[in-house]
Tab-separated table of C-alpha atoms and ligand atoms in Angstrom:
chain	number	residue	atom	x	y	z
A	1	UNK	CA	118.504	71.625	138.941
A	2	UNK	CA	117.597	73.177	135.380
A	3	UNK	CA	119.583	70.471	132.827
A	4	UNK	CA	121.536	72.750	130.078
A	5	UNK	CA	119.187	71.772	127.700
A	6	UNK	CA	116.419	73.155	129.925
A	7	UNK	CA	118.413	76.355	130.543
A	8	UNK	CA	118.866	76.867	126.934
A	9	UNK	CA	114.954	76.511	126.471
A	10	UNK	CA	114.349	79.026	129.396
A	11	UNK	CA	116.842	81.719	128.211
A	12	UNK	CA	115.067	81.544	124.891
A	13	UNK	CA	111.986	82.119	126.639
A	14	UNK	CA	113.401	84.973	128.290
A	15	UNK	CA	114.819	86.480	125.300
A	16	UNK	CA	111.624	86.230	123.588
A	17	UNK	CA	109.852	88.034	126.382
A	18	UNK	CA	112.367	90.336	126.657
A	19	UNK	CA	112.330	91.460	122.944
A	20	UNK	CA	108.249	91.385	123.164
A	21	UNK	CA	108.723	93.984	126.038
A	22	UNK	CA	111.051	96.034	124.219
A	23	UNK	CA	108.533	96.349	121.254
A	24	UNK	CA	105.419	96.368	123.208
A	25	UNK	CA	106.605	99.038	125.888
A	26	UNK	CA	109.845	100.598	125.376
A	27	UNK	CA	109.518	101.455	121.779
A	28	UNK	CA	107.848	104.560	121.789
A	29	UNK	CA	104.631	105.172	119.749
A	30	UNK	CA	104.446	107.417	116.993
A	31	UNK	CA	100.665	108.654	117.136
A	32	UNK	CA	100.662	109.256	120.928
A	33	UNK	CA	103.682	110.751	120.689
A	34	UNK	CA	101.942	113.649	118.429
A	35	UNK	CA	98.891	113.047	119.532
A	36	UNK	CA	98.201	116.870	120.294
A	37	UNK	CA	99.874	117.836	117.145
A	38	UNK	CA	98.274	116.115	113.853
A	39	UNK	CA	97.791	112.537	112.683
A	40	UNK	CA	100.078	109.871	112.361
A	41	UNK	CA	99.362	107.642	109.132
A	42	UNK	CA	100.423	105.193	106.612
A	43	UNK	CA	99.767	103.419	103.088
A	44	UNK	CA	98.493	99.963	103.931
A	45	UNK	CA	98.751	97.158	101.189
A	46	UNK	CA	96.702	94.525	100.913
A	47	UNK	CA	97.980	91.893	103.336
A	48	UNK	CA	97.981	94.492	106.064
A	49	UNK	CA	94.575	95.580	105.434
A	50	UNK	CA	93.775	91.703	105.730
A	51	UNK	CA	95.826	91.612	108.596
A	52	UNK	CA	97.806	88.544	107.582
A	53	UNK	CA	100.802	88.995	110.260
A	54	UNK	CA	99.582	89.968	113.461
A	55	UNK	CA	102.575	91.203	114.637
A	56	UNK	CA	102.321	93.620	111.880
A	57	UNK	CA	98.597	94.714	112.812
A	58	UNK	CA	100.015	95.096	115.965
A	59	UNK	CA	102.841	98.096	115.134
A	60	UNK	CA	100.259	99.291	112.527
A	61	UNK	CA	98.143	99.689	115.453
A	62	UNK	CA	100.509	101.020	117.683
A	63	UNK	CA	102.312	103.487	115.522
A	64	UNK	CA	99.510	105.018	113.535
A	65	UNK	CA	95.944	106.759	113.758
A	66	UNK	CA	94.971	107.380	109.873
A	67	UNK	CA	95.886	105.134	106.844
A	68	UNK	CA	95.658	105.385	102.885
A	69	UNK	CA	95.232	102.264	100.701
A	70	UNK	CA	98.331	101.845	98.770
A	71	UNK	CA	96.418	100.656	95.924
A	72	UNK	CA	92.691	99.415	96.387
A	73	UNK	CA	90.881	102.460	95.875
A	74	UNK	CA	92.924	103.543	92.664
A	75	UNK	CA	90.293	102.659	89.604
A	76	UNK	CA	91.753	100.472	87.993
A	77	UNK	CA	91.673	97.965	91.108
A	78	UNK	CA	88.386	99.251	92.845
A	79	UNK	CA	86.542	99.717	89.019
A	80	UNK	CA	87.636	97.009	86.507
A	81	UNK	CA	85.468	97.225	84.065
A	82	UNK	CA	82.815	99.413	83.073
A	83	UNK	CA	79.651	98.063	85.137
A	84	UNK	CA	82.116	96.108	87.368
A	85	UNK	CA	82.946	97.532	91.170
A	86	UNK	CA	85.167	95.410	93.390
A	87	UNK	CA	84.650	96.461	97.563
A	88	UNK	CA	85.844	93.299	98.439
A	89	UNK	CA	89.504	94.637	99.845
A	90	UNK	CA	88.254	98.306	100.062
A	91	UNK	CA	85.605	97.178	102.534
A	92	UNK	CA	88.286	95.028	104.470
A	93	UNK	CA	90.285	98.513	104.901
A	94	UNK	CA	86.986	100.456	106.205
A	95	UNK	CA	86.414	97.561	108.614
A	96	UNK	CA	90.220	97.783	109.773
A	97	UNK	CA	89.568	101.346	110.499
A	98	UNK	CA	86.583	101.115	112.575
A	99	UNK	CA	88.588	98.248	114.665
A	100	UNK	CA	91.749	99.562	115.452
A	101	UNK	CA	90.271	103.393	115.710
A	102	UNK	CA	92.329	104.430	112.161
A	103	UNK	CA	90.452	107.181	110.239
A	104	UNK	CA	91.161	106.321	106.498
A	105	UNK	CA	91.779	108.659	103.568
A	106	UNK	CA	90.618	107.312	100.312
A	107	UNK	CA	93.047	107.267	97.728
A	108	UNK	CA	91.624	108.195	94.691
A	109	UNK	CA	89.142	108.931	92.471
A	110	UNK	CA	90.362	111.198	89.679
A	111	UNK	CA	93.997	110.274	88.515
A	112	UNK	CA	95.538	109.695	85.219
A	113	UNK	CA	97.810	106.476	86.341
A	114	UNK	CA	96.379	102.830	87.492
A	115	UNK	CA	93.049	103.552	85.369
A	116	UNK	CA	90.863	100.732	84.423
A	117	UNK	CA	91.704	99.522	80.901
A	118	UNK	CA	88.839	99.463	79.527
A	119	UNK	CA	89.379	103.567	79.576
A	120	UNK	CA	91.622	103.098	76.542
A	121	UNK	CA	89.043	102.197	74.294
A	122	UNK	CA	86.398	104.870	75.070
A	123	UNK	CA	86.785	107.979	72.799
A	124	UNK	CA	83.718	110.180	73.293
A	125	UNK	CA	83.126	113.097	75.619
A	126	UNK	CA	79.867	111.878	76.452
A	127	UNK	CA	81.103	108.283	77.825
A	128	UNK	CA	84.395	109.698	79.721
A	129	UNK	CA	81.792	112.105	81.591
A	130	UNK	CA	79.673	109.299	81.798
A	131	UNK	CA	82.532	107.140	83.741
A	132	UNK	CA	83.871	110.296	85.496
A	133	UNK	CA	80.216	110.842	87.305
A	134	UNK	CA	79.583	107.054	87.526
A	135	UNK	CA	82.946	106.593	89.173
A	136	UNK	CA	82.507	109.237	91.672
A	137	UNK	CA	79.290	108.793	92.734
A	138	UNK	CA	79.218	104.777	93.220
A	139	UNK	CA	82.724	104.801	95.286
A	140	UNK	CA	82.705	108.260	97.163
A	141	UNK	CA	78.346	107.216	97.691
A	142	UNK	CA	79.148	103.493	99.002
A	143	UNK	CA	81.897	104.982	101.619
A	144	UNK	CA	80.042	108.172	102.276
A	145	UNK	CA	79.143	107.831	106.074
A	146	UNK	CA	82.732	105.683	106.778
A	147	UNK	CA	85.577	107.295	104.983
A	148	UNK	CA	87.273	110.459	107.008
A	149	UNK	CA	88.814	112.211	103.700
A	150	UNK	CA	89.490	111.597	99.863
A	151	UNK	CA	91.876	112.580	97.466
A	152	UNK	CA	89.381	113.737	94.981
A	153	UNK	CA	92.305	114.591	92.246
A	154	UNK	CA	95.297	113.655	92.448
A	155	UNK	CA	98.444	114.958	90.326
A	156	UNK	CA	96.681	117.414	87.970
A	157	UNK	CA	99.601	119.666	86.878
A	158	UNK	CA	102.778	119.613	85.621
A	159	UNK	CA	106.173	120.650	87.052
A	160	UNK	CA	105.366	124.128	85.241
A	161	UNK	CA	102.290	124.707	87.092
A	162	UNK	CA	100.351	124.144	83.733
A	163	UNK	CA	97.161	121.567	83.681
A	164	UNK	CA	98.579	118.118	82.908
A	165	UNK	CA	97.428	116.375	79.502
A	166	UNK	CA	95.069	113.370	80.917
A	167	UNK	CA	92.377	111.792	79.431
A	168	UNK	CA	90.036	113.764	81.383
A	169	UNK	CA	91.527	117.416	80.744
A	170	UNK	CA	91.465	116.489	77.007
A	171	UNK	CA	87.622	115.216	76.955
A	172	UNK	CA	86.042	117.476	79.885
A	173	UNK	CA	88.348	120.683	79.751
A	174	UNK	CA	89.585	121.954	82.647
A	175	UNK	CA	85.928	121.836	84.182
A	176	UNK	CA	86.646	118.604	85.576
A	177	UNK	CA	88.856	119.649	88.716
A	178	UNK	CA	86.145	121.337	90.129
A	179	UNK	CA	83.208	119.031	88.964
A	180	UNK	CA	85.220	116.362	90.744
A	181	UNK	CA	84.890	117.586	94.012
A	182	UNK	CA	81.033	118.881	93.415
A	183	UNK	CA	80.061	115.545	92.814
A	184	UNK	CA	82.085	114.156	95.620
A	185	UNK	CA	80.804	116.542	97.889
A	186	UNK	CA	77.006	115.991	96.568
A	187	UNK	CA	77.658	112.227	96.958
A	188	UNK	CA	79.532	112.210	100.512
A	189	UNK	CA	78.301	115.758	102.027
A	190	UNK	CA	79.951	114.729	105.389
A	191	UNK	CA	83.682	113.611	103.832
A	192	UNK	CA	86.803	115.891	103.830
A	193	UNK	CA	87.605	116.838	100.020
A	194	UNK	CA	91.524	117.353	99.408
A	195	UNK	CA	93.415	117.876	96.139
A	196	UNK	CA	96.958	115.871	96.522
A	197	UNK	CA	100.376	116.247	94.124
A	198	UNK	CA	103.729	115.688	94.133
A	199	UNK	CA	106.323	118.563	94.022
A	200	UNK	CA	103.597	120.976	94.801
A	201	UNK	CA	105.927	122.533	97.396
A	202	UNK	CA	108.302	123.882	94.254
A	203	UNK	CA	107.397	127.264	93.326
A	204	UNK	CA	106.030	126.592	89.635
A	205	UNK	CA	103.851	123.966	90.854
A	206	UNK	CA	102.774	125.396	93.306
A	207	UNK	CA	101.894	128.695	91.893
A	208	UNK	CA	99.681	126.179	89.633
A	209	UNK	CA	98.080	124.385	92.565
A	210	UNK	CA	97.043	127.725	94.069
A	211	UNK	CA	95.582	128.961	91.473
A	212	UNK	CA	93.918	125.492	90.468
A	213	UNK	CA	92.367	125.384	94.493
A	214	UNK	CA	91.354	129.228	93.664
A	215	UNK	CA	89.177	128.066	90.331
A	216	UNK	CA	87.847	125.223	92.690
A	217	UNK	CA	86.932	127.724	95.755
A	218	UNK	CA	85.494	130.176	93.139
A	219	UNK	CA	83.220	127.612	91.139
A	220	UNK	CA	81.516	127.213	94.711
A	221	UNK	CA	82.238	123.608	95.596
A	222	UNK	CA	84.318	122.930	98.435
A	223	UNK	CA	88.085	121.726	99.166
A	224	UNK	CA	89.232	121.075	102.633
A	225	UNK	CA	92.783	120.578	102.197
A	226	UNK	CA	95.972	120.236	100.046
A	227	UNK	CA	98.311	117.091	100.168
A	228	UNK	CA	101.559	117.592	99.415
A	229	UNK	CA	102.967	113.950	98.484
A	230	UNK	CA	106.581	114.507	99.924
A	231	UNK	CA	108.525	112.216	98.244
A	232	UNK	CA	112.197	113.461	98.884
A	233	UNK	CA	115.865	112.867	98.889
A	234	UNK	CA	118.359	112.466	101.480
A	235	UNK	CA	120.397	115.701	102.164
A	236	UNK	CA	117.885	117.355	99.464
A	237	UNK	CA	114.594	118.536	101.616
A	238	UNK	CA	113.394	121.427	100.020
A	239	UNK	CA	112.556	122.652	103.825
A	240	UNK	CA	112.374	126.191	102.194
A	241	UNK	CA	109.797	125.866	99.913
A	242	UNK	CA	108.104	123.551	101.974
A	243	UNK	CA	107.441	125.667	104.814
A	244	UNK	CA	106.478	128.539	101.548
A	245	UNK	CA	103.801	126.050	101.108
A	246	UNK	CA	102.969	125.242	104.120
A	247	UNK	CA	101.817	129.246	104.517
A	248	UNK	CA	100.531	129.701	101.651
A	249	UNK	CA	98.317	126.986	101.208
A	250	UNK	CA	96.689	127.843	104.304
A	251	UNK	CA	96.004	131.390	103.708
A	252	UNK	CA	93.595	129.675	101.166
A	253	UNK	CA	92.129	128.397	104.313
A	254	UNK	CA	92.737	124.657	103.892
A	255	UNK	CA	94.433	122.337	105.753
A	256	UNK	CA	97.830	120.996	104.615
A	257	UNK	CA	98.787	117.419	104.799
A	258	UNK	CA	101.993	115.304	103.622
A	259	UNK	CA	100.363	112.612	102.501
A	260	UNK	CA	102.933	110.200	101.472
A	261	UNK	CA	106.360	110.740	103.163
A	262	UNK	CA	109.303	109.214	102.134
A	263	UNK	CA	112.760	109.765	101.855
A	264	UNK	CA	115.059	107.943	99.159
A	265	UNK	CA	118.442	107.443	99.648
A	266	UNK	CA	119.312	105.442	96.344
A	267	UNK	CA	120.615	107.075	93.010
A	268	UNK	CA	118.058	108.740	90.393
A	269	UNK	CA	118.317	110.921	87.677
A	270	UNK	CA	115.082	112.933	87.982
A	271	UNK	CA	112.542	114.190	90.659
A	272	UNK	CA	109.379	113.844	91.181
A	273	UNK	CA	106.795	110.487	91.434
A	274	UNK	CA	105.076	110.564	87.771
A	275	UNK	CA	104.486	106.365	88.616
A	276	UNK	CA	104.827	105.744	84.279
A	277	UNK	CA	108.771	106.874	84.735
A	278	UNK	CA	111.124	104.089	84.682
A	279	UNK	CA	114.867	103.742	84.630
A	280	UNK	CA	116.271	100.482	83.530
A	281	UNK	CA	117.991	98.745	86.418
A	282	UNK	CA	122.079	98.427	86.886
A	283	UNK	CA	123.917	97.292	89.857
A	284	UNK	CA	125.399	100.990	90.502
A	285	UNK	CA	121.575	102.853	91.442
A	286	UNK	CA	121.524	99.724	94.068
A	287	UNK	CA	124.270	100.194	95.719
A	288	UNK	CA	123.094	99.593	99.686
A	289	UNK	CA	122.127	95.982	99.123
A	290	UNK	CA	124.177	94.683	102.280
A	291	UNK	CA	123.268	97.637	104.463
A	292	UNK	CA	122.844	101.443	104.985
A	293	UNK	CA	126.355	103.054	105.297
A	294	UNK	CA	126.060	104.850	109.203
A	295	UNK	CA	126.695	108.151	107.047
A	296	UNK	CA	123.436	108.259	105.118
A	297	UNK	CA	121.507	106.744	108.503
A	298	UNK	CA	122.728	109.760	109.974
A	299	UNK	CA	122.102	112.248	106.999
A	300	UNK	CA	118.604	110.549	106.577
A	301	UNK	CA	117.390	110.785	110.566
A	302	UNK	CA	118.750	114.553	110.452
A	303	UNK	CA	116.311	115.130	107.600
A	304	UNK	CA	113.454	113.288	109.211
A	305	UNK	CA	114.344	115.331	112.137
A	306	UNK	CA	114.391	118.375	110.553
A	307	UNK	CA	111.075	118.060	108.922
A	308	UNK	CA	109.422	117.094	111.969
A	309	UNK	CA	110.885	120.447	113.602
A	310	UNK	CA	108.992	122.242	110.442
A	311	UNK	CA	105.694	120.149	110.775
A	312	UNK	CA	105.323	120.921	114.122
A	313	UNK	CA	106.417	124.704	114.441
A	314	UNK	CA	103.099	124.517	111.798
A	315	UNK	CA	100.907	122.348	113.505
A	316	UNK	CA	98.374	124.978	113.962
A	317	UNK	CA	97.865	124.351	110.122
A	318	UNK	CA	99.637	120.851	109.338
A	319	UNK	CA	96.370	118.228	110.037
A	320	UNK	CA	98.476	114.880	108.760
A	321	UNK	CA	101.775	113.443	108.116
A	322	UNK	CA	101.318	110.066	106.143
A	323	UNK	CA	104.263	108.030	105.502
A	324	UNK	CA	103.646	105.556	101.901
A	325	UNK	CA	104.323	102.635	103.711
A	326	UNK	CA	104.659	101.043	107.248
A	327	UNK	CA	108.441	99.919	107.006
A	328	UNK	CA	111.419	100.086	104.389
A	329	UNK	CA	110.831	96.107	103.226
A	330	UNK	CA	106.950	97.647	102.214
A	331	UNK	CA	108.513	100.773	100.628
A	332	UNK	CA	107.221	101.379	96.877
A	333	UNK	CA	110.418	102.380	96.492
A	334	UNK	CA	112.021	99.099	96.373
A	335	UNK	CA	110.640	98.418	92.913
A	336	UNK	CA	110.525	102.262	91.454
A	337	UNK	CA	111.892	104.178	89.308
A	338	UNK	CA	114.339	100.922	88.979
A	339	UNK	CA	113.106	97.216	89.807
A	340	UNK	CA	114.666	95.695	92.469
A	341	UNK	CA	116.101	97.930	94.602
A	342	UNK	CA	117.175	98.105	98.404
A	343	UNK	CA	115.689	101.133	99.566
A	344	UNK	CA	115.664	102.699	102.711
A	345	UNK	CA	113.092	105.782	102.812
A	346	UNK	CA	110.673	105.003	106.469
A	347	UNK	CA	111.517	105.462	109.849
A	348	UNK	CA	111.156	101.644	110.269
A	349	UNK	CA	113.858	98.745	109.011
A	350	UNK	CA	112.588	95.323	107.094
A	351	UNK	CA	111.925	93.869	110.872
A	352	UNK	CA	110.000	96.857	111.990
A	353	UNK	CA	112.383	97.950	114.004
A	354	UNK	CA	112.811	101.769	114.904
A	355	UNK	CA	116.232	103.222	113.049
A	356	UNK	CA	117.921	106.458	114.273
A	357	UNK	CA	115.047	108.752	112.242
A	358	UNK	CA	112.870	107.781	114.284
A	359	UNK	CA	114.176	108.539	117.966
A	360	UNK	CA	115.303	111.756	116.190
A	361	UNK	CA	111.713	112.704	115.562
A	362	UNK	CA	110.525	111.455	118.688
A	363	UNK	CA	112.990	113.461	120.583
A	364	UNK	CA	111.169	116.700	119.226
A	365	UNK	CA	108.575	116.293	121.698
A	366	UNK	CA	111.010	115.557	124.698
B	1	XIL	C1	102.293	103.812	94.115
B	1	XIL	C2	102.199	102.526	94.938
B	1	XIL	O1	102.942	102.691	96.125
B	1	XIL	C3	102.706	101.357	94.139
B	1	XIL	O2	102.461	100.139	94.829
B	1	XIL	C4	102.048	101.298	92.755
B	1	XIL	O3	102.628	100.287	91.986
B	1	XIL	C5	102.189	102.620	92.044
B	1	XIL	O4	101.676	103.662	92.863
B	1	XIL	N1	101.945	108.907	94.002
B	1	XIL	C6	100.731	108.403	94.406
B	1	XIL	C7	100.635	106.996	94.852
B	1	XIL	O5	99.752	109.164	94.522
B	1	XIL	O6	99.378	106.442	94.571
B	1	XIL	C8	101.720	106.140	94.239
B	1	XIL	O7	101.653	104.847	94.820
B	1	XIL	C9	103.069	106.768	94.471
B	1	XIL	C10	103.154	108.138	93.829
């Protein structure tokens, strides 16, 4: 005879088993899923690159084949201070890679945003080329026979299509884009080089990117792909322009890539990802704090299902698709534009659990 108290403990067991099952076997895996298609990634933060929950190394695992560092390779984290490097997390993520079979994409070496301070003070040609060569050649040199790909420059132009004012276009001219990826490529011969932006599907920008990767081809250094960020909207996808891009970019002969997929479904005012834009918080842009109305689920796995259709009737040219961030708790999004958000943008809820995007876009391939 089992005593109640007994049977309680065994149908706990059973319900634990049972819900290990359902995520270790019946919950369908991303990356084999598209596994003859492109690769699967994500952003990784630093307590999954130091595996801290195993249960989240495990879906991590499971789900994806490539990964970006959220933050860790930006400079301001992986160069502090002028003579100062810190590999400590960066090597962690290499090492994660190699283990679980996860080819990572460095994220980045030329940007404008999360520099190193110490950039503000420095007002001479000769010591911003002097950082810009140093920079490149000690991170892209150290991870030169374990990184897959970098984004050598990321978010160069404006919404015009016009070079974006940064420190480096105002001390280098606009030289540096393609000295960027010469001295990548001279310090990691072997490494994929990829420019990477944000509303670079919109015709402007785009027009701007094209002719930016043109000045790169035609300087003589090389570029292997474009990533186009793809941070959307709910019931907004540009799928028109994207699929515009998807050709075009690849009649320049490079591989295209969406790099950092997400989809918002909260209130904003503007477009686009510039990381410096804030909005000041009020309870009306939050307005999904006790749950995602079924109506927006629904709108929000049509568009994930819809861009899947696009990515894969290109896969012939479409290499990646990277979501920025494993599941909606991780999501940037919760803290920008506004702080303190509930946010809803992955395919995965706060418990890593699959929502109705995802069997849409796993249904493509049925
Ligand atoms: C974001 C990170 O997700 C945040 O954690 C950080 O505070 C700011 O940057 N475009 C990019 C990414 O290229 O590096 C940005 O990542 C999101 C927009």
């Amino acid at each position: 005879m089992i005593s109640k108290r007994n049977a309680k403990a065994v149908s706990a067991a059973l319900l634990m088993m049972g819900t290990f099952a359902a995520f270790s076997q019946e919950i369908p895996s991303l990356k084999n899923t598209f596994k003859n298609d492109f690769g699967i990634g994500t952003a990784l933060n630093n307590g999954q690159i130091e595996e801290r929950d195993p249960k989240m190394t495990e879906m991590i695992v499971r789900q994806f084949n490539r990964a970006t560092p959220e933050n860790v390779m930006k400079s301001a984290l992986i160069h502090p201070k002028w003579d100062t490097y810190d590999f400590v997390v960066p090597d962690k993520l290499i090492e994660f890679g190699k283990k679980h079979n996860i080819k990572i994409n460095g994220h980045t070496l030329i940007w404008h945003s999360q520099l190193p301070s110490f950039i503000r003070g420095i007002h001479s040609k000769d010591s911003i080329q002097t950082f810009f060569t140093n920079h490149i050649q000690t991170v892209a040199g150290r991870y030169k026979d374990n990184i897959f790909s970098w984004d050598v420059v990321n978010e160069a132009l404006n919404e015009d299509g016009t070079l974006r004012k940064t420190v480096f276009l105002d001390y280098l001219g606009e030289g540096y884009l393609a000295e960027a990826f010469r001295l990548t490529q001279q310090a990691a011969p072997n490494v994929e080089l990829y420019y990477n932006d944000y509303n670079n599907e919109q015709p402007a920008k785009r027009a701007g990117c094209i002719s930016l990767i043109k000045k790169i081809q035609a300087s003589g250094a090389r570029i292997d792909g474009v990533g186009i960020q793809g941070h959307w909207h709910v019931g907004k996808v540009p799928l028109k322009d994207i699929e515009e891009s998807i050709l075009q970019y690849a009649a320049l002969g490079l591989k295209v890539m969406f790099t950092e997929l997400d989809i918002e479904v909260l209130p904003r005012n503007f477009q686009g990802a510039d990381v410096n834009q804030r909005v000041a918080s009020n309870p009306d842009l939050n307005p999904y704090t006790a749950g995602l109305p079924d109506n927006v689920q629904q709108q929000l796995a049509a568009d994930y299902e819809a861009l899947f259709k696009l990515f894969l009737k290109h896969k012939d040219k479409v290499t990646r698709v990277t979501f920025w961030g494993v599941n909606d708790g991780n999501s940037w999004l919760n803290g920008w534009p506004v702080r303190g958000r509930t946010n809803y943008p992955l395919l995965f809820d706060r418990e890593n659990q699959p929502k109705p995007a995802f069997y849409k876009v796993i249904a493509l391939k049925k």
